Amino acid sequence: MIILKIGGSALTIKDANKPTIDEINLDRIVKEISVYNQDMIIVHGAGSYGHIYATEYSIGSKIENEEDNTAKIEGFCKTQSSVQLLNNIFCSKLQELGVPAIGLQASSFITTLDKRIDNCNLDVIKEYLKKGFVPVLYGDPVLDHNDEIKYAILSGDQIITYLAEKLNPNKVILSSDVDGIYTDNPKTNPNAKLIDIVTKDTKLSLTDDKNQADITGGMAGKVNELLNLAKYGIESQIINAEKPGNIELAVSGQKVKGTIIK
Ligand code: ADP
């Protein structure tokens, strides 16, 4: 079984000021996925379908007062509808190509405590897999048991590590819009170098120490999640979904260039 993440930055135009699909990438990526030859769970990011509302309503920050709580509930609903729409579009495209993609909404069966999953009914996912479906989960707002925050944004990256830890897949592949983990953000530093293998001993930091890799934003969260997973002996890889052919290689069990986290 393979767990495959399609990054929100590859599926959507991430810095758009309204939810916007990257149509060219989406069409190519679903075509590449459709050649899969093994059991598969897909998790996709939310990109501009999620972060616009999540940021506007500060979901996951401390509830200030009743008025703030009401606003956050409104933001929760808007975010959830928006990411569900992206999931619908993604799953419909996969279904058109013969993939039995079944969208599963984290907000309806996963909760968190302090933003980490504390409750998830895996039976449903296992049963869908057993019956030959391809479960498709995605980053979603969820209910949090810490009464100070009440709501949290559950990232696709956390869903990946949770499922990998519980379901023990043969492969965990995360795709994004860059080739892997670099010594610095490759989008802003043309001299950044791709790191082939990252372990807990790799010097990674947010400082400007030139001997250490500088990782920020979404990639920093990803690396933290995947290093956590490595503690359980599960290896993962970050690859570039924007390079044609990479996803096809990944879902058909072949080697792809990227960063291995172990
Ligand atoms: P996704 O939405 O695909 O899951 P994110 O946008 O959250 O991914 O994170 C990927 C982004 O992280 C890249 O587009 C890149 O600009 C940024 N980034 C920052 N630092 C690094 C780094 N050291 N190596 C690779 N990417 C980095």
mmCIF file of C-alpha atoms and ligand atoms in Angstrom:
data_model
loop_
_atom_site.group_PDB
_atom_site.id
_atom_site.type_symbol
_atom_site.label_atom_id
_atom_site.label_comp_id
_atom_site.label_asym_id
_atom_site.label_seq_id
_atom_site.Cartn_x
_atom_site.Cartn_y
_atom_site.Cartn_z
ATOM 1 C CA MET A 1 0.000 0.000 0.000
ATOM 2 C CA ILE A 2 1.155 3.500 -0.803
ATOM 3 C CA ILE A 3 0.172 6.727 0.939
ATOM 4 C CA LEU A 4 0.508 9.605 -1.491
ATOM 5 C CA LYS A 5 0.206 13.287 -0.686
ATOM 6 C CA ILE A 6 -0.480 15.797 -3.416
ATOM 7 C CA GLY A 7 0.598 19.191 -2.122
ATOM 8 C CA GLY A 8 -1.825 22.093 -2.155
ATOM 9 C CA SER A 9 0.885 24.149 -3.820
ATOM 10 C CA ALA A 10 0.825 21.860 -6.869
ATOM 11 C CA LEU A 11 -2.986 21.523 -7.107
ATOM 12 C CA THR A 12 -3.905 25.158 -6.570
ATOM 13 C CA ILE A 13 -2.457 28.596 -7.176
ATOM 14 C CA LYS A 14 -1.365 29.032 -3.595
ATOM 15 C CA ASP A 15 -0.841 32.793 -3.479
ATOM 16 C CA ALA A 16 -4.078 33.663 -5.336
ATOM 17 C CA ASN A 17 -6.473 35.955 -3.439
ATOM 18 C CA LYS A 18 -9.372 33.566 -4.000
ATOM 19 C CA PRO A 19 -9.549 29.757 -4.196
ATOM 20 C CA THR A 20 -7.988 28.933 -7.573
ATOM 21 C CA ILE A 21 -7.183 25.547 -9.138
ATOM 22 C CA ASP A 22 -4.018 25.021 -11.135
ATOM 23 C CA GLU A 23 -5.967 23.421 -14.000
ATOM 24 C CA ILE A 24 -2.952 22.272 -16.013
ATOM 25 C CA ASN A 25 -1.275 20.591 -13.046
ATOM 26 C CA LEU A 26 -4.534 19.058 -11.818
ATOM 27 C CA ASP A 27 -5.380 17.434 -15.168
ATOM 28 C CA ARG A 28 -1.876 16.041 -15.554
ATOM 29 C CA ILE A 29 -1.604 14.841 -11.946
ATOM 30 C CA VAL A 30 -4.918 12.907 -12.001
ATOM 31 C CA LYS A 31 -3.867 11.273 -15.298
ATOM 32 C CA GLU A 32 -0.565 10.218 -13.720
ATOM 33 C CA ILE A 33 -2.319 8.875 -10.605
ATOM 34 C CA SER A 34 -4.701 6.793 -12.728
ATOM 35 C CA VAL A 35 -1.942 4.292 -13.666
ATOM 36 C CA TYR A 36 -1.584 3.192 -9.998
ATOM 37 C CA ASN A 37 -1.007 -0.529 -9.517
ATOM 38 C CA GLN A 38 -1.302 -1.014 -5.746
ATOM 39 C CA ASP A 39 -3.588 -0.175 -2.819
ATOM 40 C CA MET A 40 -3.448 3.563 -2.289
ATOM 41 C CA ILE A 41 -4.594 6.303 0.080
ATOM 42 C CA ILE A 42 -4.351 9.837 -1.263
ATOM 43 C CA VAL A 43 -4.190 12.933 0.910
ATOM 44 C CA HIS A 44 -4.256 16.336 -0.722
ATOM 45 C CA GLY A 45 -3.446 19.745 0.633
ATOM 46 C CA ALA A 46 -5.895 22.642 0.643
ATOM 47 C CA GLY A 47 -3.730 25.345 -0.931
ATOM 48 C CA SER A 48 -5.684 28.518 -1.683
ATOM 49 C CA TYR A 49 -8.971 26.638 -0.972
ATOM 50 C CA GLY A 50 -8.046 26.450 2.701
ATOM 51 C CA HIS A 51 -5.579 29.015 3.865
ATOM 52 C CA ILE A 52 -7.515 32.096 2.728
ATOM 53 C CA TYR A 53 -10.435 31.437 5.150
ATOM 54 C CA ALA A 54 -8.311 29.756 7.820
ATOM 55 C CA THR A 55 -6.114 32.867 7.973
ATOM 56 C CA GLU A 56 -8.989 35.359 7.746
ATOM 57 C CA TYR A 57 -10.742 33.760 10.752
ATOM 58 C CA SER A 58 -7.537 32.757 12.636
ATOM 59 C CA ILE A 59 -8.766 29.214 13.130
ATOM 60 C CA GLY A 60 -6.605 27.499 15.739
ATOM 61 C CA SER A 61 -5.778 30.662 17.670
ATOM 62 C CA LYS A 62 -7.038 31.224 21.220
ATOM 63 C CA ILE A 63 -10.733 32.132 21.454
ATOM 64 C CA GLU A 64 -10.883 35.718 22.734
ATOM 65 C CA ASN A 65 -14.593 36.029 23.597
ATOM 66 C CA GLU A 66 -18.069 34.887 22.557
ATOM 67 C CA GLU A 67 -18.074 37.134 19.496
ATOM 68 C CA ASP A 68 -14.737 35.682 18.387
ATOM 69 C CA ASN A 69 -16.100 32.165 18.919
ATOM 70 C CA THR A 70 -19.104 32.928 16.682
ATOM 71 C CA ALA A 71 -16.809 34.334 13.991
ATOM 72 C CA LYS A 72 -14.552 31.263 14.198
ATOM 73 C CA ILE A 73 -17.540 28.939 13.789
ATOM 74 C CA GLU A 74 -18.477 30.876 10.655
ATOM 75 C CA GLY A 75 -14.882 30.613 9.401
ATOM 76 C CA PHE A 76 -14.781 26.889 10.206
ATOM 77 C CA CYS A 77 -17.888 26.269 8.076
ATOM 78 C CA LYS A 78 -16.582 28.380 5.183
ATOM 79 C CA THR A 79 -13.184 26.663 5.234
ATOM 80 C CA GLN A 80 -14.773 23.232 5.377
ATOM 81 C CA SER A 81 -17.071 23.929 2.405
ATOM 82 C CA SER A 82 -14.217 25.385 0.416
ATOM 83 C CA VAL A 83 -11.815 22.449 0.870
ATOM 84 C CA GLN A 84 -14.664 20.024 0.275
ATOM 85 C CA LEU A 85 -15.220 21.680 -3.080
ATOM 86 C CA LEU A 86 -11.565 21.137 -4.021
ATOM 87 C CA ASN A 87 -11.863 17.502 -2.906
ATOM 88 C CA ASN A 88 -14.987 17.078 -5.039
ATOM 89 C CA ILE A 89 -13.294 18.451 -8.115
ATOM 90 C CA PHE A 90 -10.203 16.287 -7.510
ATOM 91 C CA CYS A 91 -12.204 13.080 -6.869
ATOM 92 C CA SER A 92 -14.535 13.660 -9.847
ATOM 93 C CA LYS A 93 -11.535 14.011 -12.162
ATOM 94 C CA LEU A 94 -10.047 10.774 -10.786
ATOM 95 C CA GLN A 95 -13.390 8.970 -11.155
ATOM 96 C CA GLU A 96 -13.617 10.066 -14.824
ATOM 97 C CA LEU A 97 -10.333 8.216 -15.363
ATOM 98 C CA GLY A 98 -11.597 5.059 -13.655
ATOM 99 C CA VAL A 99 -10.076 5.572 -10.204
ATOM 100 C CA PRO A 100 -12.616 4.665 -7.445
ATOM 101 C CA ALA A 101 -11.738 7.798 -5.462
ATOM 102 C CA ILE A 102 -13.860 8.280 -2.346
ATOM 103 C CA GLY A 103 -13.558 11.632 -0.606
ATOM 104 C CA LEU A 104 -13.376 11.358 3.204
ATOM 105 C CA GLN A 105 -13.867 14.483 5.238
ATOM 106 C CA ALA A 106 -11.528 14.644 8.267
ATOM 107 C CA SER A 107 -13.875 17.073 10.094
ATOM 108 C CA SER A 108 -16.541 14.363 10.313
ATOM 109 C CA PHE A 109 -14.433 11.611 11.911
ATOM 110 C CA ILE A 110 -11.207 13.103 13.276
ATOM 111 C CA THR A 111 -10.703 15.385 16.304
ATOM 112 C CA THR A 112 -7.569 16.875 17.822
ATOM 113 C CA LEU A 113 -6.205 17.847 21.218
ATOM 114 C CA ASP A 114 -3.834 20.814 21.058
ATOM 115 C CA LYS A 115 -3.836 20.462 17.257
ATOM 116 C CA ARG A 116 -2.662 16.813 17.263
ATOM 117 C CA ILE A 117 -5.027 13.982 16.268
ATOM 118 C CA ASP A 118 -6.512 12.361 19.392
ATOM 119 C CA ASN A 119 -9.388 10.491 17.796
ATOM 120 C CA CYS A 120 -9.832 8.949 14.342
ATOM 121 C CA ASN A 121 -12.006 6.069 13.218
ATOM 122 C CA LEU A 122 -9.629 4.075 11.040
ATOM 123 C CA ASP A 123 -12.128 1.224 10.512
ATOM 124 C CA VAL A 124 -13.862 3.147 7.748
ATOM 125 C CA ILE A 125 -10.616 3.782 5.881
ATOM 126 C CA LYS A 126 -9.524 0.152 6.267
ATOM 127 C CA GLU A 127 -12.892 -1.109 5.014
ATOM 128 C CA TYR A 128 -12.815 1.152 1.942
ATOM 129 C CA LEU A 129 -9.296 -0.086 1.160
ATOM 130 C CA LYS A 130 -10.336 -3.705 1.612
ATOM 131 C CA LYS A 131 -13.209 -3.220 -0.824
ATOM 132 C CA GLY A 132 -10.938 -1.701 -3.482
ATOM 133 C CA PHE A 133 -11.703 2.017 -3.090
ATOM 134 C CA VAL A 134 -9.050 4.729 -3.073
ATOM 135 C CA PRO A 135 -9.730 6.874 0.030
ATOM 136 C CA VAL A 136 -8.955 10.541 -0.580
ATOM 137 C CA LEU A 137 -8.497 12.666 2.555
ATOM 138 C CA TYR A 138 -7.489 16.312 2.727
ATOM 139 C CA GLY A 139 -6.485 19.108 5.028
ATOM 140 C CA ASP A 140 -9.637 20.213 6.880
ATOM 141 C CA PRO A 141 -10.744 22.226 9.933
ATOM 142 C CA VAL A 142 -11.490 19.882 12.882
ATOM 143 C CA LEU A 143 -12.886 20.161 16.410
ATOM 144 C CA ASP A 144 -10.170 20.460 19.069
ATOM 145 C CA HIS A 145 -10.635 19.255 22.651
ATOM 146 C CA ASN A 146 -8.638 22.145 24.107
ATOM 147 C CA ASP A 147 -11.389 24.580 25.134
ATOM 148 C CA GLU A 148 -9.064 27.541 24.716
ATOM 149 C CA ILE A 149 -8.878 27.013 20.953
ATOM 150 C CA LYS A 150 -11.866 24.684 20.219
ATOM 151 C CA TYR A 151 -11.065 24.450 16.472
ATOM 152 C CA ALA A 152 -7.908 23.556 14.583
ATOM 153 C CA ILE A 153 -6.673 23.237 11.043
ATOM 154 C CA LEU A 154 -5.583 19.665 10.465
ATOM 155 C CA SER A 155 -2.914 19.656 7.778
ATOM 156 C CA GLY A 156 -2.691 17.002 5.101
ATOM 157 C CA ASP A 157 0.873 16.439 6.328
ATOM 158 C CA GLN A 158 -0.315 15.476 9.832
ATOM 159 C CA ILE A 159 -2.968 13.162 8.333
ATOM 160 C CA ILE A 160 -0.206 11.457 6.319
ATOM 161 C CA THR A 161 2.022 10.795 9.327
ATOM 162 C CA TYR A 162 -0.899 9.595 11.453
ATOM 163 C CA LEU A 163 -2.122 7.153 8.792
ATOM 164 C CA ALA A 164 1.401 5.952 8.042
ATOM 165 C CA GLU A 165 2.070 5.237 11.701
ATOM 166 C CA LYS A 166 -1.185 3.292 12.107
ATOM 167 C CA LEU A 167 -1.458 1.522 8.758
ATOM 168 C CA ASN A 168 2.195 0.739 8.033
ATOM 169 C CA PRO A 169 2.261 1.331 4.252
ATOM 170 C CA ASN A 170 5.144 0.195 2.003
ATOM 171 C CA LYS A 171 5.652 3.722 0.763
ATOM 172 C CA VAL A 172 4.937 7.246 1.981
ATOM 173 C CA ILE A 173 5.375 9.854 -0.719
ATOM 174 C CA LEU A 174 4.702 13.570 -0.348
ATOM 175 C CA SER A 175 4.679 15.687 -3.453
ATOM 176 C CA SER A 176 5.017 19.446 -3.501
ATOM 177 C CA ASP A 177 6.068 22.159 -5.952
ATOM 178 C CA VAL A 178 9.812 21.731 -5.308
ATOM 179 C CA ASP A 179 12.145 18.734 -5.793
ATOM 180 C CA GLY A 180 12.537 18.069 -2.063
ATOM 181 C CA ILE A 181 14.239 19.661 0.939
ATOM 182 C CA TYR A 182 16.892 22.226 0.061
ATOM 183 C CA THR A 183 19.555 23.997 2.068
ATOM 184 C CA ASP A 184 17.394 27.129 1.705
ATOM 185 C CA ASN A 185 14.060 28.038 0.090
ATOM 186 C CA PRO A 186 14.708 27.252 -3.611
ATOM 187 C CA LYS A 187 11.980 29.718 -4.600
ATOM 188 C CA THR A 188 13.977 32.631 -3.235
ATOM 189 C CA ASN A 189 17.580 31.385 -3.235
ATOM 190 C CA PRO A 190 18.899 30.112 -6.599
ATOM 191 C CA ASN A 191 22.005 28.731 -4.844
ATOM 192 C CA ALA A 192 19.981 26.422 -2.587
ATOM 193 C CA LYS A 193 21.087 22.793 -2.908
ATOM 194 C CA LEU A 194 18.825 19.730 -2.803
ATOM 195 C CA ILE A 195 19.501 17.455 0.190
ATOM 196 C CA ASP A 196 19.248 13.754 -0.808
ATOM 197 C CA ILE A 197 18.691 12.290 2.655
ATOM 198 C CA VAL A 198 17.459 13.945 5.842
ATOM 199 C CA THR A 199 17.727 12.219 9.229
ATOM 200 C CA LYS A 200 17.354 13.470 12.801
ATOM 201 C CA ASP A 201 21.101 14.175 12.680
ATOM 202 C CA THR A 202 20.913 16.481 9.646
ATOM 203 C CA LYS A 203 21.553 20.052 10.728
ATOM 204 C CA LEU A 204 18.300 21.846 9.931
ATOM 205 C CA SER A 205 17.361 25.179 11.362
ATOM 206 C CA LEU A 206 15.631 28.465 10.855
ATOM 207 C CA THR A 207 18.782 30.474 11.503
ATOM 208 C CA ASP A 208 21.058 32.056 8.928
ATOM 209 C CA ASP A 209 23.997 29.857 9.964
ATOM 210 C CA LYS A 210 25.433 28.912 6.583
ATOM 211 C CA ASN A 211 26.238 25.381 7.765
ATOM 212 C CA GLN A 212 22.608 24.620 8.443
ATOM 213 C CA ALA A 213 19.665 24.185 6.109
ATOM 214 C CA ASP A 214 17.132 26.994 6.332
ATOM 215 C CA ILE A 215 13.628 25.633 6.151
ATOM 216 C CA THR A 216 10.556 27.782 6.520
ATOM 217 C CA GLY A 217 6.800 27.813 6.022
ATOM 218 C CA GLY A 218 5.008 24.673 4.918
ATOM 219 C CA MET A 219 8.223 22.775 4.317
ATOM 220 C CA ALA A 220 9.317 23.181 7.957
ATOM 221 C CA GLY A 221 6.047 21.618 9.169
ATOM 222 C CA LYS A 222 6.443 18.794 6.683
ATOM 223 C CA VAL A 223 9.989 18.012 7.805
ATOM 224 C CA ASN A 224 8.926 17.956 11.470
ATOM 225 C CA GLU A 225 6.083 15.545 10.691
ATOM 226 C CA LEU A 226 8.294 13.259 8.621
ATOM 227 C CA LEU A 227 11.139 13.179 11.138
ATOM 228 C CA ASN A 228 8.516 12.145 13.701
ATOM 229 C CA LEU A 229 7.474 9.329 11.414
ATOM 230 C CA ALA A 230 11.091 8.245 10.968
ATOM 231 C CA LYS A 231 11.217 7.648 14.744
ATOM 232 C CA TYR A 232 8.774 4.785 14.149
ATOM 233 C CA GLY A 233 11.093 3.367 11.483
ATOM 234 C CA ILE A 234 8.924 4.594 8.591
ATOM 235 C CA GLU A 235 10.820 6.157 5.701
ATOM 236 C CA SER A 236 9.207 8.787 3.482
ATOM 237 C CA GLN A 237 10.113 10.812 0.433
ATOM 238 C CA ILE A 238 9.374 14.330 -0.802
ATOM 239 C CA ILE A 239 9.120 14.661 -4.597
ATOM 240 C CA ASN A 240 8.057 17.335 -7.085
ATOM 241 C CA ALA A 241 4.483 16.930 -8.432
ATOM 242 C CA GLU A 242 5.086 19.713 -10.957
ATOM 243 C CA LYS A 243 7.671 17.619 -12.834
ATOM 244 C CA PRO A 244 5.715 15.585 -15.397
ATOM 245 C CA GLY A 245 6.088 11.837 -14.857
ATOM 246 C CA ASN A 246 7.086 11.931 -11.167
ATOM 247 C CA ILE A 247 3.658 10.982 -9.762
ATOM 248 C CA GLU A 248 3.271 8.235 -12.351
ATOM 249 C CA LEU A 249 6.631 6.755 -11.302
ATOM 250 C CA ALA A 250 5.658 7.004 -7.630
ATOM 251 C CA VAL A 251 2.236 5.303 -7.922
ATOM 252 C CA SER A 252 3.658 2.530 -10.080
ATOM 253 C CA GLY A 253 6.325 1.733 -7.508
ATOM 254 C CA GLN A 254 9.336 3.144 -9.365
ATOM 255 C CA LYS A 255 12.182 5.357 -8.198
ATOM 256 C CA VAL A 256 11.768 9.133 -8.238
ATOM 257 C CA LYS A 257 14.277 11.890 -7.555
ATOM 258 C CA GLY A 258 13.642 13.734 -4.276
ATOM 259 C CA THR A 259 14.592 13.880 -0.601
ATOM 260 C CA ILE A 260 14.344 10.751 1.537
ATOM 261 C CA ILE A 261 13.532 11.292 5.230
ATOM 262 C CA LYS A 262 14.591 8.400 7.437
HETATM 263 P P1 ADP B 1 2.520 21.907 -0.096
HETATM 264 O O1 ADP B 1 1.402 22.918 -0.153
HETATM 265 O O2 ADP B 1 2.911 21.412 -1.462
HETATM 266 O O3 ADP B 1 2.321 20.806 0.860
HETATM 267 P P2 ADP B 1 4.081 24.013 1.138
HETATM 268 O O4 ADP B 1 3.761 25.182 0.236
HETATM 269 O O5 ADP B 1 3.436 23.952 2.453
HETATM 270 O O6 ADP B 1 3.836 22.650 0.366
HETATM 271 O O7 ADP B 1 5.685 23.916 1.320
HETATM 272 C C1 ADP B 1 6.479 23.877 0.161
HETATM 273 C C2 ADP B 1 7.197 25.197 0.020
HETATM 274 O O8 ADP B 1 8.149 25.324 1.080
HETATM 275 C C3 ADP B 1 8.015 25.316 -1.253
HETATM 276 O O9 ADP B 1 7.248 25.849 -2.312
HETATM 277 C C4 ADP B 1 9.154 26.256 -0.849
HETATM 278 O O10 ADP B 1 8.941 27.557 -1.353
HETATM 279 C C5 ADP B 1 9.078 26.324 0.680
HETATM 280 N N1 ADP B 1 10.374 26.091 1.341
HETATM 281 C C6 ADP B 1 10.874 26.857 2.348
HETATM 282 N N2 ADP B 1 12.084 26.430 2.732
HETATM 283 C C7 ADP B 1 12.378 25.343 1.954
HETATM 284 C C8 ADP B 1 13.493 24.456 1.891
HETATM 285 N N3 ADP B 1 14.562 24.599 2.680
HETATM 286 N N4 ADP B 1 13.460 23.443 0.981
HETATM 287 C C9 ADP B 1 12.367 23.274 0.170
HETATM 288 N N5 ADP B 1 11.292 24.089 0.186
HETATM 289 C C10 ADP B 1 11.272 25.118 1.071
#
